[in-house]
XYZ file of C-alpha atoms in Angstrom:
161
model
C 0.037 0.005 -0.024
C 2.981 2.214 0.732
C 4.584 1.923 -2.619
C 1.130 2.246 -4.426
C 1.161 -1.425 -5.513
C -2.141 -3.254 -5.913
C -3.600 -4.697 -2.508
C -5.082 -7.802 -1.917
C -7.889 -6.358 0.010
C -9.648 -3.083 -0.353
C -10.430 -0.871 2.602
C -13.614 -2.180 3.496
C -12.482 -5.893 3.025
C -9.661 -4.958 5.362
C -11.841 -3.331 7.956
C -14.270 -6.257 7.968
C -11.243 -8.573 8.575
C -9.737 -6.694 11.550
C -13.184 -6.238 13.009
C -13.790 -10.233 12.641
C -10.525 -11.037 14.375
C -11.016 -8.542 17.378
C -14.616 -9.927 17.759
C -13.453 -13.389 17.830
C -10.911 -12.519 20.360
C -13.501 -10.743 22.475
C -15.810 -13.589 22.241
C -12.973 -16.073 23.351
C -12.166 -13.905 26.297
C -15.955 -14.046 27.325
C -16.715 -17.899 26.343
C -17.549 -18.520 30.060
C -20.137 -15.609 30.141
C -21.706 -16.912 26.869
C -21.880 -20.410 28.331
C -23.246 -19.189 31.613
C -25.944 -17.289 29.958
C -26.871 -20.251 27.452
C -26.941 -22.820 30.352
C -29.132 -20.564 32.426
C -31.666 -20.085 29.457
C -31.764 -23.905 28.745
C -32.767 -24.550 32.375
C -34.957 -21.453 32.653
C -37.144 -22.550 29.858
C -38.123 -25.824 31.646
C -39.643 -23.831 34.495
C -43.393 -23.770 34.649
C -44.726 -20.473 33.306
C -41.893 -19.584 31.475
C -42.464 -18.905 27.647
C -39.966 -18.317 24.909
C -40.426 -16.643 21.816
C -38.863 -17.274 18.406
C -36.055 -14.798 18.966
C -34.817 -16.590 22.255
C -36.422 -14.163 24.808
C -37.760 -15.836 27.798
C -40.564 -14.371 29.843
C -42.962 -15.112 32.916
C -46.079 -13.399 33.635
C -46.080 -12.066 37.181
C -49.380 -10.014 36.929
C -51.803 -9.934 33.966
C -53.026 -6.735 33.125
C -56.068 -5.546 30.920
C -54.974 -2.342 29.375
C -53.828 -1.402 25.973
C -50.946 -3.099 24.348
C -48.083 -0.974 22.950
C -46.392 -1.094 19.448
C -42.629 -0.651 18.638
C -42.924 3.056 18.102
C -45.119 3.711 21.006
C -43.989 5.695 24.239
C -44.684 3.778 27.304
C -44.484 4.485 31.047
C -42.732 1.456 33.182
C -41.207 0.742 36.391
C -38.506 -1.928 36.167
C -35.496 -3.779 37.858
C -32.725 -5.121 36.014
C -30.342 -7.745 37.201
C -27.448 -9.949 36.038
C -27.497 -13.772 36.312
C -25.731 -13.627 39.794
C -28.613 -11.354 41.088
C -26.459 -8.191 41.049
C -28.864 -5.210 40.416
C -27.500 -2.599 37.888
C -30.595 -0.463 37.359
C -33.945 0.137 38.960
C -36.661 2.976 38.519
C -37.963 1.661 41.895
C -34.970 2.655 43.625
C -35.265 6.117 42.121
C -38.493 6.375 43.076
C -40.283 7.208 39.710
C -41.302 5.225 36.656
C -39.635 6.110 33.332
C -40.999 6.898 30.069
C -39.288 5.744 26.855
C -39.925 4.616 23.221
C -40.014 1.049 22.700
C -37.733 1.397 19.314
C -35.214 3.129 21.297
C -34.311 0.435 23.766
C -32.496 -3.032 23.687
C -34.298 -5.511 21.221
C -35.509 -7.713 24.537
C -37.363 -4.760 25.735
C -38.836 -3.799 22.353
C -39.946 -7.193 21.842
C -40.945 -8.005 25.436
C -42.944 -4.881 26.189
C -45.050 -5.474 23.142
C -46.360 -8.586 24.572
C -47.749 -7.229 27.687
C -51.138 -5.464 28.436
C -51.294 -2.080 30.449
C -51.318 -3.100 33.925
C -49.301 -6.149 33.572
C -45.940 -6.952 35.259
C -43.546 -9.588 33.641
C -40.255 -10.888 34.105
C -38.042 -11.246 31.253
C -34.991 -13.340 30.612
C -32.830 -11.632 27.697
C -30.155 -13.443 25.817
C -27.147 -11.071 25.312
C -27.767 -10.819 21.694
C -31.314 -9.119 22.467
C -29.375 -7.170 25.357
C -26.286 -5.286 24.993
C -24.435 -7.972 23.046
C -20.685 -7.994 22.737
C -20.091 -4.553 24.049
C -21.921 -4.702 27.368
C -23.149 -1.350 28.958
C -21.091 0.918 31.484
C -19.199 -0.625 34.270
C -22.060 -2.816 35.519
C -23.208 -4.830 32.456
C -20.212 -6.804 31.041
C -20.218 -7.881 27.470
C -22.376 -11.072 26.518
C -24.440 -10.592 29.507
C -27.759 -12.350 29.755
C -29.967 -9.838 31.635
C -33.087 -10.318 33.924
C -35.732 -7.562 34.016
C -38.875 -7.248 35.833
C -41.044 -4.864 34.224
C -44.352 -3.177 34.979
C -46.160 -1.723 32.140
C -48.018 1.374 33.884
C -49.282 2.881 30.620
C -49.086 3.214 26.897
C -48.530 7.056 26.040
C -49.085 6.202 22.192
C -47.053 7.588 19.466
């Protein structure tokens, strides 16, 4: 490349190759975390009351509501608590003392899919595989890469578009 000779890979192919190598190295580093999540989900789906969607999202209905259902583009008001598989809590609107409003298509895929299953007034427990959560990057200091997450979500209100 420095001499102006023809390269084997163009710029995009070189970036893809580098990205693949780095992702595979990162995945190897977190192989235990990936295996832990997979084993947990395999066991969890056998529990009575746990449902599994086509994407691999698992959920359990803690309280059935009869309010409106949200679509992916709706804003919703929820209370929630998020934990890692070891029980360590990383976030909670309950602890902050107030529910949060967000638009469903602006959160992790597991929330976008899961909250649409709920009627207003419901409370569900979601078991979110890493690929429907924060994936290979994790999130902040509290959610490591490749983490399977558990959320208790209470859908208080569907605000609409």
